[in-house]
Short mmCIF file of C-alpha atoms in Angstrom, two decimals:
data_model
loop_
_atom_site.label_atom_id
_atom_site.label_comp_id
_atom_site.label_asym_id
_atom_site.label_seq_id
_atom_site.Cartn_x
_atom_site.Cartn_y
_atom_site.Cartn_z
CA MET A 77 179.14 146.97 89.85
CA ALA A 78 176.12 147.44 91.75
CA ARG A 79 175.96 150.88 90.88
CA GLN A 80 176.23 149.98 86.91
CA LEU A 81 173.80 147.27 87.46
CA LEU A 82 171.23 149.18 89.49
CA PRO A 83 169.63 151.10 86.34
CA ILE A 84 168.92 147.95 84.86
CA LEU A 85 166.85 146.76 87.85
CA ALA A 86 163.90 147.93 86.63
CA LEU A 87 164.23 146.64 83.07
CA LEU A 88 164.95 143.10 84.07
CA THR A 89 162.15 143.23 86.27
CA SER A 90 159.65 144.59 83.23
CA THR A 91 161.31 141.29 81.63
CA ALA A 92 160.61 138.78 84.19
CA PHE A 93 157.02 139.84 84.06
CA LEU A 94 156.93 139.57 80.52
CA LEU A 95 158.60 136.20 80.26
CA THR A 96 156.67 134.82 82.49
CA ALA A 97 153.65 135.62 80.46
CA ASN A 98 154.97 134.38 77.33
CA GLY A 99 155.64 131.39 79.19
CA LEU A 100 152.41 130.74 80.61
CA HIS A 101 150.66 131.99 77.07
CA ALA A 102 152.80 129.38 74.75
CA LEU A 103 152.16 126.66 76.90
CA LEU A 104 148.34 127.40 77.67
CA LEU A 105 147.47 127.45 73.91
CA PRO A 106 148.35 123.78 73.04
CA LEU A 107 146.54 122.59 75.81
CA ARG A 108 143.55 124.53 75.82
CA GLY A 109 143.79 123.85 71.81
CA THR A 110 143.93 120.49 72.83
CA ALA A 111 141.23 120.26 75.16
CA GLU A 112 138.92 122.15 72.56
CA HIS A 113 139.96 118.88 69.86
CA PHE A 114 141.60 120.94 67.82
CA SER A 115 144.05 118.85 65.22
CA THR A 116 147.61 118.75 65.79
CA THR A 117 147.89 120.03 62.41
CA GLU A 118 146.10 123.27 63.43
CA ILE A 119 147.75 123.73 66.81
CA GLY A 120 151.06 123.31 64.47
CA LEU A 121 149.57 126.04 62.44
CA VAL A 122 149.26 128.19 65.72
CA GLY A 123 153.16 127.71 66.22
CA THR A 124 154.10 128.46 62.81
CA GLY A 125 151.99 131.84 63.39
CA TRP A 126 153.91 132.75 66.62
CA ALA A 127 157.05 132.01 64.55
CA ALA A 128 155.89 134.04 61.17
CA GLY A 129 154.85 137.32 63.67
CA PHE A 130 158.24 136.99 65.41
CA VAL A 131 160.27 136.98 62.35
CA LEU A 132 158.15 139.80 61.03
CA GLY A 133 158.66 141.58 64.46
CA CYS A 134 162.59 141.24 63.91
CA LEU A 135 162.75 142.87 60.59
CA LEU A 136 160.19 145.66 61.17
CA ALA A 137 160.25 146.57 64.76
CA PRO A 138 162.60 148.94 64.61
CA ALA A 139 160.91 151.58 62.25
CA ILE A 140 157.78 151.34 64.75
CA VAL A 141 160.37 152.22 67.77
CA GLN A 142 161.83 154.99 65.45
CA ARG A 143 158.63 156.66 65.26
CA VAL A 144 157.39 156.58 68.85
CA GLY A 145 160.36 156.02 71.09
CA HIS A 146 161.46 152.58 73.33
CA ILE A 147 159.25 153.31 76.03
CA ARG A 148 156.00 153.87 74.11
CA ALA A 149 156.89 151.28 72.02
CA PHE A 150 157.62 148.58 74.61
CA SER A 151 154.69 149.85 76.32
CA ALA A 152 152.49 149.45 73.33
CA ALA A 153 154.00 145.75 72.92
CA ALA A 154 153.48 144.50 76.44
CA ALA A 155 149.40 145.77 75.89
CA SER A 156 148.87 144.33 72.88
CA ALA A 157 150.45 140.86 74.38
CA ALA A 158 147.72 141.32 77.01
CA ILE A 159 144.80 142.30 74.65
CA ILE A 160 145.89 139.19 72.50
CA ILE A 161 146.26 136.84 75.04
CA LEU A 162 142.56 138.09 76.36
CA LEU A 163 140.90 137.74 72.99
CA ASN A 164 142.23 133.83 73.28
CA GLY A 165 140.00 133.43 75.65
CA LEU A 166 137.09 134.65 74.10
CA LEU A 167 137.48 133.75 70.61
CA VAL A 168 138.57 129.93 71.25
CA LEU A 169 138.64 128.91 67.47
CA PRO A 170 141.85 127.40 65.28
CA ALA A 171 141.56 130.25 62.50
CA SER A 172 141.45 133.29 65.13
CA TRP A 173 144.33 131.33 67.20
CA ILE A 174 146.38 131.65 64.42
CA LEU A 175 145.95 134.98 63.13
CA LEU A 176 145.98 136.39 67.13
CA ARG A 177 149.43 134.48 67.58
CA VAL A 178 151.06 136.05 64.58
CA CYS A 179 150.28 139.46 65.86
CA SER A 180 151.53 138.24 69.15
CA GLY A 181 155.02 136.75 67.93
CA PHE A 182 155.45 140.41 66.34
CA ALA A 183 154.47 142.46 69.51
CA LEU A 184 156.91 140.20 71.36
CA ALA A 185 159.50 140.42 69.20
CA GLY A 186 159.31 144.30 69.21
CA ALA A 187 159.30 143.97 73.48
CA PHE A 188 162.89 141.68 73.12
CA MET A 189 164.36 143.87 71.00
CA ILE A 190 163.70 146.98 72.90
CA ILE A 191 164.92 145.11 76.14
CA GLU A 192 168.11 143.93 74.23
CA SER A 193 169.00 147.47 73.12
CA TRP A 194 168.58 148.52 76.08
CA LEU A 195 170.92 146.58 78.24
CA ASN A 196 173.23 146.73 75.30
CA GLU A 197 173.17 150.65 76.44
CA ARG A 198 173.83 150.20 79.77
CA ALA A 199 176.87 147.34 78.79
CA THR A 200 180.56 148.01 78.74
CA ASN A 201 183.47 145.56 77.84
CA GLU A 202 183.64 145.06 81.68
CA ASN A 203 180.32 144.51 82.73
CA ARG A 204 178.93 142.87 79.36
CA GLY A 205 179.43 139.39 80.75
CA THR A 206 177.47 140.20 84.24
CA ILE A 207 174.58 141.99 82.21
CA PHE A 208 174.31 138.87 79.45
CA SER A 209 174.12 136.23 82.51
CA LEU A 210 171.73 138.41 84.29
CA TYR A 211 169.85 138.23 81.19
CA LEU A 212 170.25 134.67 80.94
CA THR A 213 168.69 133.62 84.40
CA VAL A 214 166.24 136.04 84.50
CA THR A 215 165.31 134.36 80.69
CA TYR A 216 165.41 130.73 82.29
CA VAL A 217 163.45 131.39 85.50
CA ALA A 218 160.63 133.27 84.10
CA ILE A 219 159.69 131.10 81.39
CA THR A 220 159.80 128.30 83.40
CA ALA A 221 158.01 130.31 85.91
CA GLY A 222 155.12 130.91 83.69
CA GLN A 223 155.04 127.23 82.50
CA PHE A 224 154.33 126.03 86.16
CA LEU A 225 151.84 128.62 86.77
CA VAL A 226 149.50 126.76 83.82
CA ALA A 227 149.10 124.13 86.10
CA ALA A 228 147.84 126.53 88.72
CA ALA A 229 144.29 126.78 86.74
CA ASP A 230 142.30 124.94 84.57
CA PRO A 231 143.39 125.74 81.15
CA ARG A 232 139.70 125.31 80.07
CA ARG A 233 138.79 128.39 82.18
CA PRO A 234 139.52 132.03 81.44
CA ALA A 235 141.51 132.72 84.72
CA SER A 236 144.69 131.01 83.35
CA PHE A 237 144.13 134.01 80.26
CA MET A 238 143.17 136.70 82.75
CA LEU A 239 146.44 135.60 84.58
CA GLY A 240 148.61 135.82 81.36
CA ALA A 241 147.16 139.41 80.91
CA ILE A 242 148.25 140.59 84.29
CA PHE A 243 151.47 139.58 84.11
CA PHE A 244 151.69 141.30 80.37
CA CYS A 245 150.62 144.58 81.78
CA LEU A 246 152.63 144.19 84.98
CA ALA A 247 155.31 144.32 82.47
CA VAL A 248 154.83 148.00 81.21
CA LEU A 249 154.98 149.50 84.98
CA PRO A 250 158.76 149.05 86.07
CA THR A 251 159.79 150.90 82.60
CA ALA A 252 157.27 153.31 82.43
CA LEU A 253 157.85 154.75 85.94
CA SER A 254 161.56 154.52 85.46
CA THR A 255 163.63 157.27 85.28
CA ALA A 256 166.57 155.51 83.15
CA GLN A 257 167.77 156.71 80.04
CA SER A 258 166.43 155.41 76.61
CA PRO A 259 168.68 153.58 74.37
CA ARG A 260 170.19 154.13 71.27
CA PRO A 261 168.34 153.71 68.31
CA LEU A 262 167.58 149.81 67.57
CA THR A 263 169.97 147.93 65.22
CA ARG A 264 168.82 146.04 62.22
CA ALA A 265 170.42 142.63 60.66
CA ARG A 266 170.53 142.11 57.40
CA LEU A 267 170.23 138.44 56.21
CA ASP A 268 172.74 137.35 53.47
CA LEU A 269 171.86 133.84 53.36
CA ARG A 270 174.89 133.13 50.71
CA LYS A 271 177.15 134.66 53.18
CA LEU A 272 176.04 132.97 56.26
CA PHE A 273 176.18 129.62 54.41
CA GLY A 274 180.28 130.76 52.97
CA ASN A 275 181.14 131.33 56.52
CA SER A 276 179.80 128.15 57.85
CA PRO A 277 177.80 125.32 56.29
CA VAL A 278 177.16 123.41 59.39
CA ALA A 279 176.16 126.64 61.34
CA PHE A 280 173.88 127.07 58.52
CA VAL A 281 172.34 123.85 58.29
CA THR A 282 172.38 123.08 62.37
CA VAL A 283 170.71 126.59 63.20
CA THR A 284 168.01 125.92 60.55
CA MET A 285 167.28 122.28 61.58
CA ILE A 286 167.19 123.20 65.23
CA GLY A 287 164.72 126.26 64.60
CA VAL A 288 162.61 123.15 62.79
CA VAL A 289 163.43 120.76 65.70
CA ASN A 290 162.58 123.39 68.80
CA GLY A 291 159.64 125.09 67.21
CA ALA A 292 157.86 121.42 66.98
CA PHE A 293 159.21 120.36 70.26
CA GLY A 294 157.83 123.88 71.83
CA THR A 295 154.63 124.16 70.20
CA LEU A 296 153.40 120.43 70.30
CA ALA A 297 155.04 118.81 73.40
CA ALA A 298 152.26 119.88 75.37
CA VAL A 299 149.85 117.96 73.35
CA PHE A 300 151.84 114.60 73.39
CA GLY A 301 151.62 114.98 77.13
CA VAL A 302 148.14 115.30 77.23
CA GLU A 303 147.82 112.27 74.58
CA THR A 304 150.05 110.54 76.96
CA GLY A 305 148.10 110.77 79.94
CA LEU A 306 149.98 113.58 81.89
CA SER A 307 148.13 116.06 83.93
CA THR A 308 148.42 119.51 83.41
CA GLY A 309 151.13 120.10 86.27
CA LEU A 310 153.21 116.99 84.98
CA ILE A 311 153.17 118.53 81.39
CA ALA A 312 154.57 121.79 82.97
CA LEU A 313 157.27 119.88 85.11
CA MET A 314 158.28 117.87 81.54
CA MET A 315 158.40 121.37 79.82
CA GLY A 316 160.36 123.12 82.69
CA ILE A 317 162.71 120.25 83.16
CA THR A 318 163.71 120.20 79.40
CA ILE A 319 164.30 124.02 79.93
CA ILE A 320 166.82 123.51 82.90
CA ALA A 321 168.15 120.49 81.77
CA GLY A 322 169.27 122.29 78.43
CA ALA A 323 170.56 125.34 80.51
CA ILE A 324 172.59 123.42 82.81
CA THR A 325 174.27 121.42 80.09
CA GLN A 326 175.23 124.36 77.57
CA LEU A 327 178.41 125.69 79.25
CA PRO A 328 179.75 121.80 79.67
CA ALA A 329 178.80 121.05 76.37
CA GLY A 330 180.54 124.53 74.90
CA ARG A 331 183.77 123.92 77.02
CA LEU A 332 183.95 120.40 75.69
CA SER A 333 183.76 122.15 72.33
CA ASP A 334 186.53 124.62 73.08
CA ARG A 335 189.02 121.79 73.04
CA THR A 336 188.38 119.98 69.92
CA ASP A 337 186.40 120.35 66.47
CA ARG A 338 183.09 121.91 67.68
CA ARG A 339 181.69 119.71 64.80
CA TYR A 340 182.41 116.34 66.69
CA VAL A 341 180.63 117.80 69.78
CA ILE A 342 177.49 119.13 67.53
CA ALA A 343 177.08 115.86 65.77
CA GLY A 344 177.38 113.87 69.10
CA ALA A 345 174.95 115.94 70.70
CA ALA A 346 172.47 115.66 67.73
CA LEU A 347 172.89 112.10 67.12
CA SER A 348 172.39 111.05 71.33
CA SER A 349 169.37 113.60 70.95
CA ALA A 350 168.10 111.48 67.94
CA ALA A 351 168.76 108.28 70.06
CA THR A 352 166.54 109.82 72.60
CA GLY A 353 163.97 111.13 70.29
CA LEU A 354 163.55 107.51 68.83
CA ALA A 355 163.50 105.66 72.22
CA ILE A 356 160.44 107.96 73.03
CA TYR A 357 158.93 107.50 69.87
CA LEU A 358 159.52 103.32 69.83
CA LEU A 359 158.58 102.93 73.81
CA GLU A 360 155.77 105.78 74.07
CA PRO A 361 156.44 105.07 77.92
CA VAL A 362 153.53 105.71 80.10
CA ASP A 363 155.37 105.87 83.18
CA ALA A 364 155.55 109.47 84.16
CA THR A 365 158.81 109.49 86.04
CA ALA A 366 160.31 107.71 82.92
CA LEU A 367 159.00 110.17 80.89
CA LEU A 368 160.16 112.79 82.68
CA VAL A 369 163.59 111.32 82.70
CA LEU A 370 163.85 110.46 78.83
CA THR A 371 162.16 114.24 78.02
CA GLY A 372 165.20 115.68 80.64
CA ILE A 373 167.89 113.93 78.77
CA TYR A 374 166.27 115.26 75.14
CA GLY A 375 166.43 118.96 76.63
CA ALA A 376 169.99 118.51 78.20
CA LEU A 377 171.35 117.29 74.59
CA THR A 378 169.61 119.37 72.45
CA TYR A 379 169.29 122.91 73.94
CA PRO A 380 173.02 123.32 73.59
CA LEU A 381 172.95 122.56 69.67
CA TYR A 382 172.41 126.63 68.88
CA GLY A 383 174.64 127.71 70.82
CA LEU A 384 177.45 125.55 69.66
CA ALA A 385 176.50 126.35 66.06
CA VAL A 386 176.82 129.90 66.47
CA ALA A 387 180.28 129.47 68.24
CA HIS A 388 181.68 127.28 65.67
CA ALA A 389 180.08 130.15 62.70
CA ASN A 390 182.17 132.56 64.84
CA ASP A 391 185.48 130.95 64.72
CA PHE A 392 185.31 131.32 60.67
CA ALA A 393 184.41 134.81 61.10
CA GLU A 394 185.91 138.11 60.85
CA PRO A 395 185.62 139.69 64.43
CA ASP A 396 184.18 142.73 62.90
CA ASP A 397 181.44 140.45 61.62
CA PHE A 398 180.55 139.00 64.78
CA VAL A 399 177.46 140.61 65.40
CA ALA A 400 176.30 140.14 61.69
CA VAL A 401 176.51 136.74 61.73
CA SER A 402 175.14 135.92 64.78
CA GLY A 403 172.42 138.25 63.86
CA GLY A 404 171.74 136.65 60.67
CA LEU A 405 171.70 133.37 62.39
CA LEU A 406 168.83 133.98 64.94
CA LEU A 407 166.75 134.91 61.65
CA LEU A 408 167.43 131.92 60.30
CA TYR A 409 166.56 130.04 63.43
CA GLY A 410 163.25 131.83 63.58
CA LEU A 411 162.62 131.11 59.68
CA GLY A 412 163.25 127.16 60.67
CA THR A 413 160.69 127.59 63.48
CA MET A 414 157.93 128.75 61.19
CA VAL A 415 158.81 125.22 59.38
CA GLY A 416 158.67 122.88 62.62
CA PRO A 417 155.07 123.20 64.16
CA LEU A 418 153.34 122.58 60.39
CA ALA A 419 155.49 119.67 59.74
CA ALA A 420 155.07 117.76 63.01
CA GLY A 421 151.31 118.56 63.57
CA PHE A 422 150.98 116.93 60.03
CA VAL A 423 153.03 114.10 61.07
CA MET A 424 151.57 113.78 64.36
CA ALA A 425 147.83 113.55 62.52
CA HIS A 426 148.96 110.30 60.58
CA LEU A 427 151.13 108.43 63.26
CA GLY A 428 149.91 109.16 66.48
CA PRO A 429 151.72 111.79 69.11
CA ALA A 430 154.68 110.03 69.95
CA ALA A 431 155.31 111.12 66.22
CA LEU A 432 156.80 114.29 67.24
CA PHE A 433 159.71 112.75 68.74
CA LEU A 434 160.59 110.86 65.16
CA VAL A 435 160.25 114.58 63.64
CA THR A 436 162.77 115.68 65.72
CA ALA A 437 164.86 112.49 65.99
CA THR A 438 164.97 113.09 61.67
CA GLY A 439 166.03 116.60 62.10
CA HIS A 440 168.77 115.88 64.72
CA THR A 441 170.04 112.62 62.58
CA LEU A 442 170.51 115.33 59.63
CA ILE A 443 172.27 117.59 61.62
CA ALA A 444 175.22 114.97 62.87
CA ILE A 445 175.34 113.52 59.22
CA TYR A 446 175.88 116.95 57.83
CA ALA A 447 178.56 118.09 60.30
CA ILE A 448 180.48 114.71 60.06
CA LEU A 449 180.58 115.01 56.57
CA ARG A 450 182.04 118.32 56.87
CA THR A 451 185.14 117.43 58.64
CA PHE A 452 186.31 115.89 55.78
CA LYS A 453 185.93 119.05 53.27
CA ARG A 454 187.11 121.57 55.92
CA ALA A 455 189.73 121.84 58.78
CA PRO A 456 189.02 123.04 61.99
CA VAL A 457 190.00 126.58 64.00
CA PRO A 458 192.81 125.66 65.42
CA GLU A 459 191.95 125.55 69.46
CA GLU A 460 194.80 128.62 70.13
CA VAL A 461 192.46 130.89 67.70
CA ARG A 462 189.33 129.77 68.57
CA GLY A 463 186.60 131.89 70.48
CA PRO A 464 185.70 130.80 73.66
CA PHE A 465 181.88 129.53 73.69
CA GLN A 466 179.17 131.73 75.21
CA THR A 467 176.01 130.55 76.52
CA VAL A 468 172.78 131.70 74.75
CA PRO A 469 169.03 132.71 75.90
CA ILE A 470 166.64 130.07 74.68
CA SER A 471 164.73 130.55 71.65
CA ARG A 472 161.73 132.18 73.09
CA ALA A 473 163.81 135.08 73.37
CA LEU A 474 165.92 135.15 70.71
CA THR A 475 166.21 138.23 68.52
CA THR A 476 168.93 139.81 66.71
CA GLY A 477 169.88 142.24 69.66
CA THR A 478 170.58 138.97 71.42
CA ALA A 479 174.11 139.26 69.46
CA LEU A 480 174.91 142.61 70.31
CA LEU A 481 174.61 141.50 74.11
CA ASP A 482 177.14 138.82 73.74
CA PRO A 483 180.18 139.43 75.59
CA ARG A 484 182.44 138.56 72.67
CA ALA A 485 180.42 141.72 70.97
CA GLU A 486 182.48 143.99 72.97
CA GLU A 487 181.46 147.23 71.78
CA PRO A 488 179.23 147.01 68.54
CA ALA A 489 179.12 149.63 66.11
CA ALA A 490 176.26 151.83 65.92
CA GLY A 491 176.04 151.20 62.19
CA GLY A 492 178.43 148.99 59.36
CA ASP A 493 177.94 147.14 56.58
CA GLU A 494 176.26 144.52 58.13
CA LEU A 495 173.70 146.57 60.46
CA GLU A 496 171.96 149.61 60.03
CA ASN A 497 170.44 152.23 62.21
CA THR A 498 166.86 152.83 61.91
CA ALA A 499 166.98 156.09 63.18
CA GLU A 500 169.05 158.75 63.54
CA ARG A 501 168.01 159.77 67.23
CA ASP A 502 165.61 158.67 69.67
CA PRO A 503 162.19 160.93 69.63
CA GLU A 504 162.13 160.79 73.46
CA LEU A 505 165.65 161.37 74.03
CA ALA A 506 165.05 164.30 71.95
CA GLU A 507 162.17 165.62 73.93
CA ALA A 508 164.21 165.27 77.36
CA GLU A 509 166.87 167.59 76.11
#
C-alpha cells in the first residue's frame, strides 16, 4: 500500500499548500472588508462572486486542461490565485474584490479538478477508500490551518495577503518537480436538473438549500464575529471549530442513516441546526465560550447534511449513474452557494449581524419540512439494498471530480451518457512518449 500511495505524496503536499492558502484567503477577505467598512451586502457579493467563478471553473476548466495539460494548468491556476490575493491587498474596493473573487473561484475550481483527476488516476478499487480518506484529512486540516493563520497577522496589513500568496506559490513546486505520470483527461458532468429532481426530490432540495446556507455562513460568519466583538483569533477558532465538529459528526450521522430512512436523519439534523441558529439569533450571546459552543454545535449538525443527501440520492440511482448523480448534485450545490451570501448580506444589512443565523435557520427548516413531507410520498429503499454512507470533503474543495474519488464509484468509465471526455489524450503524455 505504501508503494501505491508514494506517487501521490507530492500531489497531496501541493493540495495541502493550496487549501491552506484558500482557507486563509476565504477568511481574510470578510475580516478586511469589515475593517474597511464594506457593507454586508457588498461582502455577500464577494462570496457570490467566488461561487459563480467556481461553478464556471467546474464547467470550463476541462477545456483549458485539454489544451495545455495538467501540470501547466495547475501551475497557472495556483499562480493566478497568488496574483489575485496580492491584488486583493492592493485594490481594496468592493467592485475590485467581487471581480477578483470570480477569477479566484475559477482558478481554484480548475486546480481542485486537476487534483481530483490525478488522485483518481492512482486509485483502484482496492485503495480508493484509503486515497479518499487521505484527501479528506488533508482537506480538513489544511483549510483549518489556513484559517488559523489569519490570526497570526493583522488583516489590515499586507502581510496576510503576502502570506497567502506564498502558500499558493508553494503549491506549484511539488507537482512541478514530481516525476509522476499525468492523469487521464478530465471529465465533465452534464447537469440535468429534471433527471436529478426525478431521481430524488429530497436530495435536490437539500443540496440546493445547503448550498445557500453554507455559502451564507462561510462568507459572512466572520462579519458576524467582528460585529459580536470577537478578536481575529477567536473568529478563526470559531470557523475552525465548525469545520472540525462537522467532520467528526459526519460518520455517526451517516451510520445512523444507514439503519433507518435517511430522510428522518436529514430532517432531524436540519431541525436541530435551525434550532441552534435561532438560539444564536435570539440570544445573541456575547460570552465567547457560549458562542463557540453554539457555533460548534451548529457545525456538527449542518455539515453532515450534504453527505446524507448524496447518499439518499444514490440509494435511488442505478449503479452506472452514481458519478453523474453525485457530480450533478455538486454543481447544484455550487448554484446554491451563489445565492446564499447575497441573500444573507441583504438580511443582515436590515436586521443586524445575528440575522445570518435567521437565514440559515430558514433554510434548514425548509429542508426538514420537505424531507418529512416526502416520507408520505415515497417509500424508503430497503436497508439490505441501500448503499453505505460515505463522508465527503467540505464545500471549498468540492468539484465534480470528487464523485470519481468516492469509493462507491469503483472504476469510473472514461466516458458515457452523463460524463464526457474533454480530450482524447493529455498533450503532456503525448510529449513524454
